[in-house]
Amino acid sequence: MRSDADLVLSGAEEVVLPKTARLNKLRWHCRRALLELDLVFKRYWERVGDSIDAEEESALRALLAEEDHDLWALVSGKVAPDDVDVVRDNLLAELRRP
Amino acid sequence: MSYTVRKFDAVIVGAGGAGLRAAIQLSEAGMKTAVLTKVFPTRSHTVAAQGGVAASLGNSEEDHWHWHMYDTVKGSDWLGDQDAIEFMCRKANECVIELEHYGMPFDRLDNGRIYQRPFGGHMSNFGEKPVRRSCAAADRTGHAMLHAMYQRNVKANTQFFVEWMALDLIRDAEGDVLGVTAMDMETGEIVVFHSKATIFATGGAGRIYYSSTNAFINTGDGVGMAARAGIPLEDMEFWQFHPTGVAGAGVLITEGVRGEGGILRNSQGERFMERYAPNAKDLASRDVVSRAMVTEINEGRGCGPNKDFVLLDITHLPPETIMKRLPGIHEIAVQFAGVDALKEPIPVVPTCHYQMGGIPTNYSGQVVVPKGDNHSAPVGGFYAAGECACASVHGANRLGTNSLLDLLVFGKSAGETAVNDLKGGALAHKPLPNDAIDRSLARVDRLNNQKSGSNPHETRLEMQRTMQKHAGVFRFKDMLVEGVTKIQKVADDVAQLEIGDKSKVFNTARIEALELENLIEVAKATMVSANARTESRGAHVRDDALDTPETPNGRDDKNWLKHSLWSRDGNQMSYKPVQMKPLTVDTIELKKRAY
Ligand SMILES: Cc1cc2nc3c(=O)[nH]c(=O)nc-3n(C[C@H](O)[C@H](O)[C@H](O)COP(=O)(O)OP(=O)(O)OC[C@H]3O[C@@H](n4cnc5c(N)ncnc54)[C@H](O)[C@@H]3O)c2cc1C
């Protein structure tokens, strides 16, 4: 059963999925080609659990669209993003936190 | 019960390098081709490969496929099949140039030709001196390769099923392969892919070990599916370990760190490699360094509370050198070891890196099994390529940059053979057996209904720890014997896995449990094969295999120059001869492997 509270407006494609399913899908999209990223995301999910809010969720979804090597460069701090986005930058800091 | 059946000429499981290369061959020949993959194609593990792909193009200095062949046979410690090795080395140039035509942005020389760099074990003139044979695209070789081949497939109308997980192989009473069952992760629905030709390209299973350089996706699904369907697995005792993975995390620290002056130390701060390799010291070959590290740990000179790692020290190097010559190392050490490598040493352990064994194939990419007098009879409609397959070109030990070559050559070869079999009428949509989908449904049902079962996370850890301890870099008779019993116990737990989440959409708990059912087959095959092989060869090193004039380095050609075949049914071993006869040249005769 799906309740309205489960629905978050975060990108047209995701609207119809209940929150648990949406987070499960995001979790799967954190399976990457580089072990470095797998480990970072494992640590991240262990910390945040299901408590991730809508803003962070869509920032994460956007990050996950990056290619693996670019994503690792961002997460490890080797490369800085070329714009400012507070939510994303906070998320990157969180991902980077050992 | 009713279920959906999708029909294709060819179904390829896996969209890494091997799967994409096979798909190009089939789609461009006009075959209706489906590629199933757990993740988006360009997120396959091939992306992680940075070193390059081997081919004797001879762009910078003289080179020859025959020299490459010699290096590969020697690297394999003579367990590689010489027909397949000749085939691969002769096809290398063609496959690399094809890739260039697909748009792969190789690094170039000023004259426009592909730039080549040296890589361990690749030599000129039959082992004389290092040769430049590796072709790379900056440090993104695997990534660039996948992109080029993915685009080519899109153009050729290959149909991708992204985020679909193949569950089981479908075989009929005659043993022919008729396709696979697969789960759409988005809905949880299980359907049948009914094909005339089925190609496995599912990659390696490095996650059977606790310490692994492999990403989480490498769960050996194809190998597990083949084993469950009665295909014996070849040479599963052979796993390549890299000496320096970050302890507890596995992330690879490149050889370059020791090249720049990094030193390995034990708990007493001693530079122990001086004792094991007085000349080369920390720069000795991978297997020598790995074994020395394990000896230190086993003899109680490991570091940390559990004395289970050694230290890689670069604190004596100027910070500028580290930041300039070893980019990325600082970030890796901070993230995964929690240390500032400029000030503190990095904890490291020998780490599982590459699976040499797998689903047995010939050099045409056909899966082969023993049948009557024929030890390599092709299975109708079934092909395999890449890390999940064993052609066998890597034998007991793979040379760096030869696996990207393997997946190009044998991906293409498997595709080509399938096209010929399809065009020649050797393959048809044979009628599906009545129970085509039953096994997969039963597996998922059991997971949904299991009560008081075992915890997947703990069971996976138990498997990984058992493999690391009992079938790691350095193997001991008693540990292997005990390991066989222990891993069977873990397998019993895997048969009782219980998951909390029963939802359908992207149920990652279910997917991971299904993956663990594949991993455990690989783990059992490895432990049992390693216990049975009482010699040392290549990456399989036993403490009790003595170095004598008849058995140099413990290698016993009289009794063990043969491929292992592990059958799931009965947990049994059988063996088949190594193909010592190449296609056109003379046999590369047995010699002691020394560099
Ligand atoms: C860190 C690292 C660096 C490396 N560097 C090099 C190098 O420089 N040179 C070199 O030659 N080799 C290198 N290797 C080895 C090489 O990268 C691999 O052997 C090779 O990429 C494997 O390719 P593949 O096509 O067989 O499998 P993968 O690229 O692993 O692809 C497997 C595919 O199968 C799919 N799949 C798996 N199971 C299922 C299922 N059940 N259902 C549907 N789809 C499934 C996956 O989604 C994926 O698409 C390196 C390995 C590592 C770990």
CSV table of N, CA, C and O in Angstrom, one decimal, chain B residues 318-418:
chain,number,residue,atom,x,y,z
B,318,PRO,N,59.6,12.9,0.2
B,318,PRO,CA,59.2,14.3,0.3
B,318,PRO,C,57.8,14.4,-0.1
B,318,PRO,O,57.3,13.8,-1.1
B,319,PRO,N,57.0,15.2,0.7
B,319,PRO,CA,55.6,15.4,0.4
B,319,PRO,C,55.3,15.7,-1.1
B,319,PRO,O,54.3,15.3,-1.7
B,320,GLU,N,56.2,16.6,-1.7
B,320,GLU,CA,56.0,17.0,-3.1
B,320,GLU,C,56.0,15.7,-4.0
B,320,GLU,O,55.2,15.6,-4.9
B,321,THR,N,56.9,14.8,-3.7
B,321,THR,CA,57.0,13.6,-4.6
B,321,THR,C,55.7,12.9,-4.5
B,321,THR,O,55.1,12.4,-5.5
B,322,ILE,N,55.2,12.7,-3.2
B,322,ILE,CA,54.0,11.9,-3.0
B,322,ILE,C,52.8,12.6,-3.8
B,322,ILE,O,52.1,11.9,-4.6
B,323,MET,N,52.7,13.9,-3.6
B,323,MET,CA,51.5,14.6,-4.2
B,323,MET,C,51.7,14.6,-5.7
B,323,MET,O,50.7,14.5,-6.4
B,324,LYS,N,52.9,14.7,-6.2
B,324,LYS,CA,53.1,14.8,-7.7
B,324,LYS,C,53.1,13.5,-8.4
B,324,LYS,O,52.5,13.3,-9.4
B,325,ARG,N,53.9,12.6,-7.9
B,325,ARG,CA,54.2,11.3,-8.6
B,325,ARG,C,53.2,10.2,-8.2
B,325,ARG,O,53.0,9.3,-8.9
B,326,LEU,N,52.5,10.4,-7.1
B,326,LEU,CA,51.6,9.3,-6.6
B,326,LEU,C,50.2,9.9,-6.4
B,326,LEU,O,49.7,9.8,-5.3
B,327,PRO,N,49.6,10.6,-7.4
B,327,PRO,CA,48.4,11.2,-7.2
B,327,PRO,C,47.3,10.2,-6.8
B,327,PRO,O,47.3,9.1,-7.3
B,328,GLY,N,46.4,10.6,-5.9
B,328,GLY,CA,45.4,9.6,-5.5
B,328,GLY,C,45.7,8.8,-4.3
B,328,GLY,O,44.8,8.4,-3.6
B,329,ILE,N,47.0,8.6,-4.0
B,329,ILE,CA,47.3,7.7,-2.9
B,329,ILE,C,46.9,8.4,-1.6
B,329,ILE,O,46.4,7.8,-0.7
B,330,HIS,N,47.2,9.7,-1.5
B,330,HIS,CA,46.9,10.4,-0.3
B,330,HIS,C,45.4,10.3,0.0
B,330,HIS,O,44.9,10.0,1.1
B,331,GLU,N,44.5,10.5,-1.0
B,331,GLU,CA,43.1,10.4,-0.9
B,331,GLU,C,42.6,9.0,-0.4
B,331,GLU,O,41.8,8.9,0.5
B,332,ILE,N,43.2,8.0,-1.1
B,332,ILE,CA,42.8,6.6,-0.7
B,332,ILE,C,43.2,6.3,0.7
B,332,ILE,O,42.4,5.8,1.5
B,333,ALA,N,44.4,6.8,1.1
B,333,ALA,CA,44.8,6.5,2.5
B,333,ALA,C,43.9,7.2,3.5
B,333,ALA,O,43.5,6.6,4.5
B,334,VAL,N,43.6,8.4,3.2
B,334,VAL,CA,42.7,9.2,4.2
B,334,VAL,C,41.3,8.5,4.2
B,334,VAL,O,40.8,8.2,5.3
B,335,GLN,N,40.8,8.2,3.1
B,335,GLN,CA,39.4,7.7,3.0
B,335,GLN,C,39.3,6.2,3.6
B,335,GLN,O,38.4,5.9,4.3
B,336,PHE,N,40.3,5.4,3.3
B,336,PHE,CA,40.0,4.0,3.6
B,336,PHE,C,41.0,3.4,4.7
B,336,PHE,O,40.7,2.3,5.1
B,337,ALA,N,42.0,4.1,5.0
B,337,ALA,CA,42.8,3.7,6.1
B,337,ALA,C,42.8,4.6,7.3
B,337,ALA,O,43.3,4.4,8.4
B,338,GLY,N,42.2,5.8,7.0
B,338,GLY,CA,42.1,6.8,8.1
B,338,GLY,C,43.5,7.3,8.5
B,338,GLY,O,43.6,7.8,9.6
B,339,VAL,N,44.4,7.3,7.6
B,339,VAL,CA,45.7,7.8,7.9
B,339,VAL,C,46.2,8.9,6.9
B,339,VAL,O,45.8,8.9,5.7
B,340,ASP,N,47.0,9.8,7.4
B,340,ASP,CA,47.6,10.8,6.5
B,340,ASP,C,49.0,10.2,6.1
B,340,ASP,O,49.9,10.1,6.9
B,341,ALA,N,49.0,9.7,4.8
B,341,ALA,CA,50.2,8.9,4.4
B,341,ALA,C,51.5,9.7,4.4
B,341,ALA,O,52.5,9.1,4.4
B,342,LEU,N,51.4,11.0,4.5
B,342,LEU,CA,52.6,11.8,4.6
B,342,LEU,C,53.3,11.6,6.0
B,342,LEU,O,54.5,11.8,6.1
B,343,LYS,N,52.4,11.3,6.9
B,343,LYS,CA,52.9,11.2,8.3
B,343,LYS,C,52.9,9.8,8.9
B,343,LYS,O,53.7,9.5,9.8
B,344,GLU,N,52.0,9.0,8.4
B,344,GLU,CA,51.9,7.6,9.0
B,344,GLU,C,51.9,6.6,7.9
B,344,GLU,O,51.4,6.9,6.8
B,345,PRO,N,52.3,5.4,8.2
B,345,PRO,CA,52.3,4.3,7.2
B,345,PRO,C,50.9,3.8,6.9
B,345,PRO,O,50.0,3.9,7.8
B,346,ILE,N,50.7,3.2,5.8
B,346,ILE,CA,49.4,2.7,5.4
B,346,ILE,C,49.3,1.2,5.6
B,346,ILE,O,50.2,0.4,5.2
B,347,PRO,N,48.3,0.7,6.3
B,347,PRO,CA,48.1,-0.7,6.6
B,347,PRO,C,47.7,-1.4,5.3
B,347,PRO,O,46.8,-1.0,4.6
B,348,VAL,N,48.4,-2.5,4.9
B,348,VAL,CA,48.1,-3.2,3.7
B,348,VAL,C,48.2,-4.7,3.9
B,348,VAL,O,48.8,-5.2,4.8
B,349,VAL,N,47.4,-5.4,3.0
B,349,VAL,CA,47.5,-6.9,3.0
B,349,VAL,C,47.4,-7.3,1.5
B,349,VAL,O,46.8,-6.6,0.7
B,350,PRO,N,47.9,-8.5,1.2
B,350,PRO,CA,47.8,-9.0,-0.1
B,350,PRO,C,46.3,-9.2,-0.4
B,350,PRO,O,45.5,-9.7,0.5
B,351,THR,N,45.8,-8.8,-1.6
B,351,THR,CA,44.4,-8.7,-1.8
B,351,THR,C,44.0,-9.3,-3.1
B,351,THR,O,44.7,-9.2,-4.2
B,352,CYS,N,42.9,-10.1,-3.1
B,352,CYS,CA,42.4,-10.8,-4.3
B,352,CYS,C,42.1,-9.8,-5.4
B,352,CYS,O,41.5,-8.8,-5.2
B,353,HIS,N,42.6,-10.2,-6.6
B,353,HIS,CA,42.5,-9.2,-7.7
B,353,HIS,C,41.9,-9.8,-9.0
B,353,HIS,O,41.1,-9.1,-9.6
B,354,TYR,N,42.2,-11.0,-9.3
B,354,TYR,CA,41.7,-11.5,-10.6
B,354,TYR,C,41.5,-13.1,-10.5
B,354,TYR,O,42.3,-13.8,-10.0
B,355,GLN,N,40.4,-13.5,-11.2
B,355,GLN,CA,40.0,-14.9,-11.2
B,355,GLN,C,40.6,-15.5,-12.5
B,355,GLN,O,40.1,-15.2,-13.6
B,356,MET,N,41.5,-16.4,-12.4
B,356,MET,CA,42.1,-17.1,-13.6
B,356,MET,C,41.2,-18.2,-14.2
B,356,MET,O,41.1,-18.4,-15.4
B,357,GLY,N,40.5,-18.9,-13.3
B,357,GLY,CA,39.7,-20.0,-13.7
B,357,GLY,C,38.3,-19.5,-14.1
B,357,GLY,O,38.0,-18.3,-14.2
B,358,GLY,N,37.4,-20.5,-14.4
B,358,GLY,CA,36.0,-20.1,-14.7
B,358,GLY,C,35.3,-21.2,-15.5
B,358,GLY,O,35.6,-22.4,-15.4
B,359,ILE,N,34.4,-20.7,-16.4
B,359,ILE,CA,33.6,-21.6,-17.2
B,359,ILE,C,34.5,-22.1,-18.4
B,359,ILE,O,35.0,-21.2,-19.1
B,360,PRO,N,34.7,-23.4,-18.5
B,360,PRO,CA,35.6,-23.9,-19.5
B,360,PRO,C,35.2,-23.6,-20.9
B,360,PRO,O,34.0,-23.9,-21.3
B,361,THR,N,36.0,-23.0,-21.7
B,361,THR,CA,35.7,-22.8,-23.2
B,361,THR,C,36.9,-23.2,-24.0
B,361,THR,O,38.0,-23.3,-23.5
B,362,ASN,N,36.7,-23.3,-25.3
B,362,ASN,CA,37.8,-23.4,-26.3
B,362,ASN,C,38.0,-22.0,-26.9
B,362,ASN,O,37.4,-21.1,-26.5
B,363,TYR,N,39.0,-21.9,-27.8
B,363,TYR,CA,39.3,-20.6,-28.3
B,363,TYR,C,38.3,-20.0,-29.2
B,363,TYR,O,38.3,-18.8,-29.5
B,364,SER,N,37.3,-20.8,-29.6
B,364,SER,CA,36.2,-20.3,-30.3
B,364,SER,C,35.1,-19.7,-29.4
B,364,SER,O,34.0,-19.3,-29.9
B,365,GLY,N,35.3,-19.8,-28.1
B,365,GLY,CA,34.3,-19.2,-27.2
B,365,GLY,C,33.2,-20.2,-26.9
B,365,GLY,O,32.3,-19.8,-26.1
B,366,GLN,N,33.2,-21.4,-27.4
B,366,GLN,CA,32.2,-22.4,-27.0
B,366,GLN,C,32.5,-23.0,-25.6
B,366,GLN,O,33.6,-23.3,-25.3
B,367,VAL,N,31.4,-23.1,-24.8
B,367,VAL,CA,31.6,-23.8,-23.5
B,367,VAL,C,31.8,-25.3,-23.7
B,367,VAL,O,31.1,-25.8,-24.5
B,368,VAL,N,32.8,-25.8,-23.1
B,368,VAL,CA,33.1,-27.2,-23.3
B,368,VAL,C,33.1,-28.0,-22.0
B,368,VAL,O,33.4,-27.5,-21.0
B,369,VAL,N,32.6,-29.3,-22.1
B,369,VAL,CA,32.5,-30.2,-21.0
B,369,VAL,C,33.0,-31.6,-21.4
B,369,VAL,O,33.0,-31.9,-22.6
B,370,PRO,N,33.4,-32.4,-20.4
B,370,PRO,CA,33.8,-33.7,-20.8
B,370,PRO,C,32.6,-34.6,-21.2
B,370,PRO,O,31.5,-34.4,-20.5
B,371,LYS,N,32.7,-35.3,-22.2
B,371,LYS,CA,31.6,-36.2,-22.7
B,371,LYS,C,32.2,-37.4,-23.3
B,371,LYS,O,33.0,-37.3,-24.3
B,372,GLY,N,32.0,-38.6,-22.7
B,372,GLY,CA,32.7,-39.8,-23.1
B,372,GLY,C,34.2,-39.6,-23.2
B,372,GLY,O,34.8,-39.2,-22.2
B,373,ASP,N,34.8,-39.9,-24.3
B,373,ASP,CA,36.2,-39.8,-24.5
B,373,ASP,C,36.7,-38.4,-24.7
B,373,ASP,O,37.9,-38.1,-24.6
B,374,ASN,N,35.8,-37.6,-25.1
B,374,ASN,CA,36.1,-36.2,-25.4
B,374,ASN,C,36.1,-35.3,-24.1
B,374,ASN,O,35.1,-35.1,-23.5
B,375,HIS,N,37.3,-34.8,-23.8
B,375,HIS,CA,37.3,-34.0,-22.5
B,375,HIS,C,36.8,-32.6,-22.8
B,375,HIS,O,36.7,-31.8,-21.8
B,376,SER,N,36.6,-32.2,-24.0
B,376,SER,CA,36.2,-30.8,-24.3
B,376,SER,C,35.1,-30.8,-25.4
B,376,SER,O,35.3,-30.2,-26.5
B,377,ALA,N,34.0,-31.4,-25.1
B,377,ALA,CA,32.9,-31.4,-26.1
B,377,ALA,C,32.0,-30.1,-25.9
B,377,ALA,O,31.6,-29.8,-24.8
B,378,PRO,N,31.8,-29.4,-27.0
B,378,PRO,CA,31.0,-28.1,-26.9
B,378,PRO,C,29.5,-28.4,-26.4
B,378,PRO,O,28.9,-29.4,-26.7
B,379,VAL,N,29.0,-27.5,-25.6
B,379,VAL,CA,27.6,-27.6,-25.1
B,379,VAL,C,26.8,-26.8,-26.1
B,379,VAL,O,27.1,-25.6,-26.4
B,380,GLY,N,25.8,-27.4,-26.7
B,380,GLY,CA,25.0,-26.7,-27.7
B,380,GLY,C,24.4,-25.4,-27.3
B,380,GLY,O,23.8,-25.3,-26.2
B,381,GLY,N,24.7,-24.4,-28.0
B,381,GLY,CA,24.0,-23.1,-27.8
B,381,GLY,C,24.6,-22.3,-26.6
B,381,GLY,O,24.1,-21.2,-26.2
B,382,PHE,N,25.8,-22.7,-26.1
B,382,PHE,CA,26.4,-22.0,-24.9
B,382,PHE,C,27.8,-21.5,-25.2
B,382,PHE,O,28.6,-22.3,-25.6
B,383,TYR,N,28.0,-20.2,-24.9
B,383,TYR,CA,29.3,-19.6,-25.1
B,383,TYR,C,29.7,-18.8,-23.9
B,383,TYR,O,28.8,-18.3,-23.2
B,384,ALA,N,31.0,-18.5,-23.7
B,384,ALA,CA,31.4,-17.6,-22.6
B,384,ALA,C,32.7,-16.9,-22.9
B,384,ALA,O,33.5,-17.4,-23.7
B,385,ALA,N,32.8,-15.7,-22.4
B,385,ALA,CA,34.1,-14.9,-22.6
B,385,ALA,C,34.3,-14.0,-21.5
B,385,ALA,O,33.4,-13.6,-20.7
B,386,GLY,N,35.6,-13.5,-21.4
B,386,GLY,CA,35.9,-12.6,-20.3
B,386,GLY,C,36.3,-13.2,-19.0
B,386,GLY,O,36.7,-14.4,-19.0
B,387,GLU,N,36.3,-12.5,-17.9
B,387,GLU,CA,36.8,-13.0,-16.7
B,387,GLU,C,36.0,-14.2,-16.1
B,387,GLU,O,36.5,-15.1,-15.4
B,388,CYS,N,34.7,-14.4,-16.5
B,388,CYS,CA,34.0,-15.5,-16.1
B,388,CYS,C,34.4,-16.8,-16.8
B,388,CYS,O,34.0,-17.9,-16.3
B,389,ALA,N,35.1,-16.7,-17.9
B,389,ALA,CA,35.4,-17.8,-18.7
B,389,ALA,C,36.9,-18.3,-18.5
B,389,ALA,O,37.7,-17.5,-18.0
B,390,CYS,N,37.2,-19.5,-18.9
B,390,CYS,CA,38.5,-20.0,-18.8
B,390,CYS,C,38.9,-20.6,-20.1
B,390,CYS,O,38.5,-21.8,-20.4
B,391,ALA,N,39.7,-19.9,-21.0
B,391,ALA,CA,39.8,-20.3,-22.4
B,391,ALA,C,40.9,-21.4,-22.6
B,391,ALA,O,40.8,-22.1,-23.6
B,392,SER,N,41.9,-21.7,-21.9
B,392,SER,CA,42.5,-21.0,-20.8
B,392,SER,C,43.8,-20.3,-21.3
B,392,SER,O,44.7,-21.0,-21.7
B,393,VAL,N,43.8,-19.0,-21.2
B,393,VAL,CA,45.0,-18.3,-21.6
B,393,VAL,C,45.8,-17.8,-20.5
B,393,VAL,O,47.0,-17.6,-20.6
B,394,HIS,N,45.2,-17.6,-19.3
B,394,HIS,CA,46.0,-17.1,-18.1
B,394,HIS,C,46.6,-18.3,-17.3
B,394,HIS,O,47.5,-18.0,-16.5
B,395,GLY,N,46.1,-19.5,-17.5
B,395,GLY,CA,46.6,-20.6,-16.8
B,395,GLY,C,46.6,-20.4,-15.3
B,395,GLY,O,45.6,-20.1,-14.7
B,396,ALA,N,47.8,-20.5,-14.7
B,396,ALA,CA,47.9,-20.4,-13.2
B,396,ALA,C,48.2,-19.0,-12.8
B,396,ALA,O,48.3,-18.7,-11.6
B,397,ASN,N,48.4,-18.1,-13.8
B,397,ASN,CA,48.8,-16.7,-13.4
B,397,ASN,C,48.6,-15.8,-14.6
B,397,ASN,O,49.2,-16.1,-15.7
B,398,ARG,N,47.9,-14.7,-14.5
B,398,ARG,CA,47.7,-13.8,-15.6
B,398,ARG,C,48.7,-12.7,-15.6
B,398,ARG,O,49.2,-12.2,-14.6
B,399,LEU,N,49.1,-12.3,-16.8
B,399,LEU,CA,50.0,-11.1,-17.0
B,399,LEU,C,49.1,-9.9,-17.1
B,399,LEU,O,48.0,-9.9,-17.7
B,400,GLY,N,49.5,-8.8,-16.4
B,400,GLY,CA,48.8,-7.6,-16.5
B,400,GLY,C,48.5,-7.2,-17.9
B,400,GLY,O,49.4,-7.5,-18.8
B,401,THR,N,47.4,-6.6,-18.2
B,401,THR,CA,47.0,-6.1,-19.5
B,401,THR,C,46.5,-7.2,-20.5
B,401,THR,O,46.0,-7.0,-21.6
B,402,ASN,N,46.7,-8.5,-20.0
B,402,ASN,CA,46.2,-9.6,-20.9
B,402,ASN,C,44.7,-9.8,-20.7
B,402,ASN,O,44.1,-10.5,-21.5
B,403,SER,N,44.1,-9.3,-19.6
B,403,SER,CA,42.7,-9.6,-19.5
B,403,SER,C,41.8,-8.7,-20.3
B,403,SER,O,40.8,-9.2,-20.9
B,404,LEU,N,42.2,-7.5,-20.5
B,404,LEU,CA,41.4,-6.6,-21.4
B,404,LEU,C,41.6,-7.2,-22.9
B,404,LEU,O,40.6,-7.2,-23.6
B,405,LEU,N,42.7,-7.8,-23.1
B,405,LEU,CA,42.9,-8.4,-24.4
B,405,LEU,C,42.0,-9.7,-24.5
B,405,LEU,O,41.3,-9.9,-25.6
B,406,ASP,N,42.0,-10.5,-23.5
B,406,ASP,CA,41.2,-11.7,-23.4
B,406,ASP,C,39.7,-11.3,-23.8
B,406,ASP,O,39.1,-12.0,-24.6
B,407,LEU,N,39.2,-10.3,-23.2
B,407,LEU,CA,37.8,-10.0,-23.4
B,407,LEU,C,37.5,-9.5,-24.8
B,407,LEU,O,36.4,-9.7,-25.3
B,408,LEU,N,38.5,-8.8,-25.4
B,408,LEU,CA,38.3,-8.4,-26.8
B,408,LEU,C,38.3,-9.6,-27.7
B,408,LEU,O,37.4,-9.8,-28.5
B,409,VAL,N,39.4,-10.4,-27.6
B,409,VAL,CA,39.6,-11.5,-28.5
B,409,VAL,C,38.5,-12.5,-28.4
B,409,VAL,O,37.9,-13.0,-29.3
B,410,PHE,N,38.2,-12.9,-27.1
B,410,PHE,CA,37.3,-14.0,-26.9
B,410,PHE,C,35.8,-13.6,-26.9
B,410,PHE,O,34.9,-14.3,-27.2
B,411,GLY,N,35.6,-12.3,-26.6
B,411,GLY,CA,34.3,-11.7,-26.8
B,411,GLY,C,33.9,-11.8,-28.3
B,411,GLY,O,32.9,-12.3,-28.7
B,412,LYS,N,34.9,-11.3,-29.1
B,412,LYS,CA,34.6,-11.4,-30.6
B,412,LYS,C,34.5,-12.8,-31.1
B,412,LYS,O,33.6,-13.1,-31.8
B,413,SER,N,35.4,-13.6,-30.6
B,413,SER,CA,35.4,-15.0,-31.1
B,413,SER,C,34.1,-15.7,-30.7
B,413,SER,O,33.5,-16.5,-31.5
B,414,ALA,N,33.6,-15.5,-29.5
B,414,ALA,CA,32.4,-16.2,-29.0
B,414,ALA,C,31.2,-15.7,-29.9
B,414,ALA,O,30.4,-16.4,-30.4
B,415,GLY,N,31.2,-14.3,-30.2
B,415,GLY,CA,30.2,-13.8,-31.0
B,415,GLY,C,30.2,-14.3,-32.4
B,415,GLY,O,29.2,-14.7,-33.0
B,416,GLU,N,31.4,-14.4,-32.9
B,416,GLU,CA,31.6,-14.9,-34.3
B,416,GLU,C,31.2,-16.3,-34.4
B,416,GLU,O,30.5,-16.7,-35.4
B,417,THR,N,31.5,-17.2,-33.5
B,417,THR,CA,31.2,-18.6,-33.5
B,417,THR,C,29.6,-18.7,-33.4
B,417,THR,O,29.0,-19.5,-34.2
B,418,ALA,N,29.0,-17.9,-32.6
B,418,ALA,CA,27.6,-18.0,-32.4
B,418,ALA,C,26.9,-17.5,-33.8
B,418,ALA,O,25.9,-18.2,-34.2
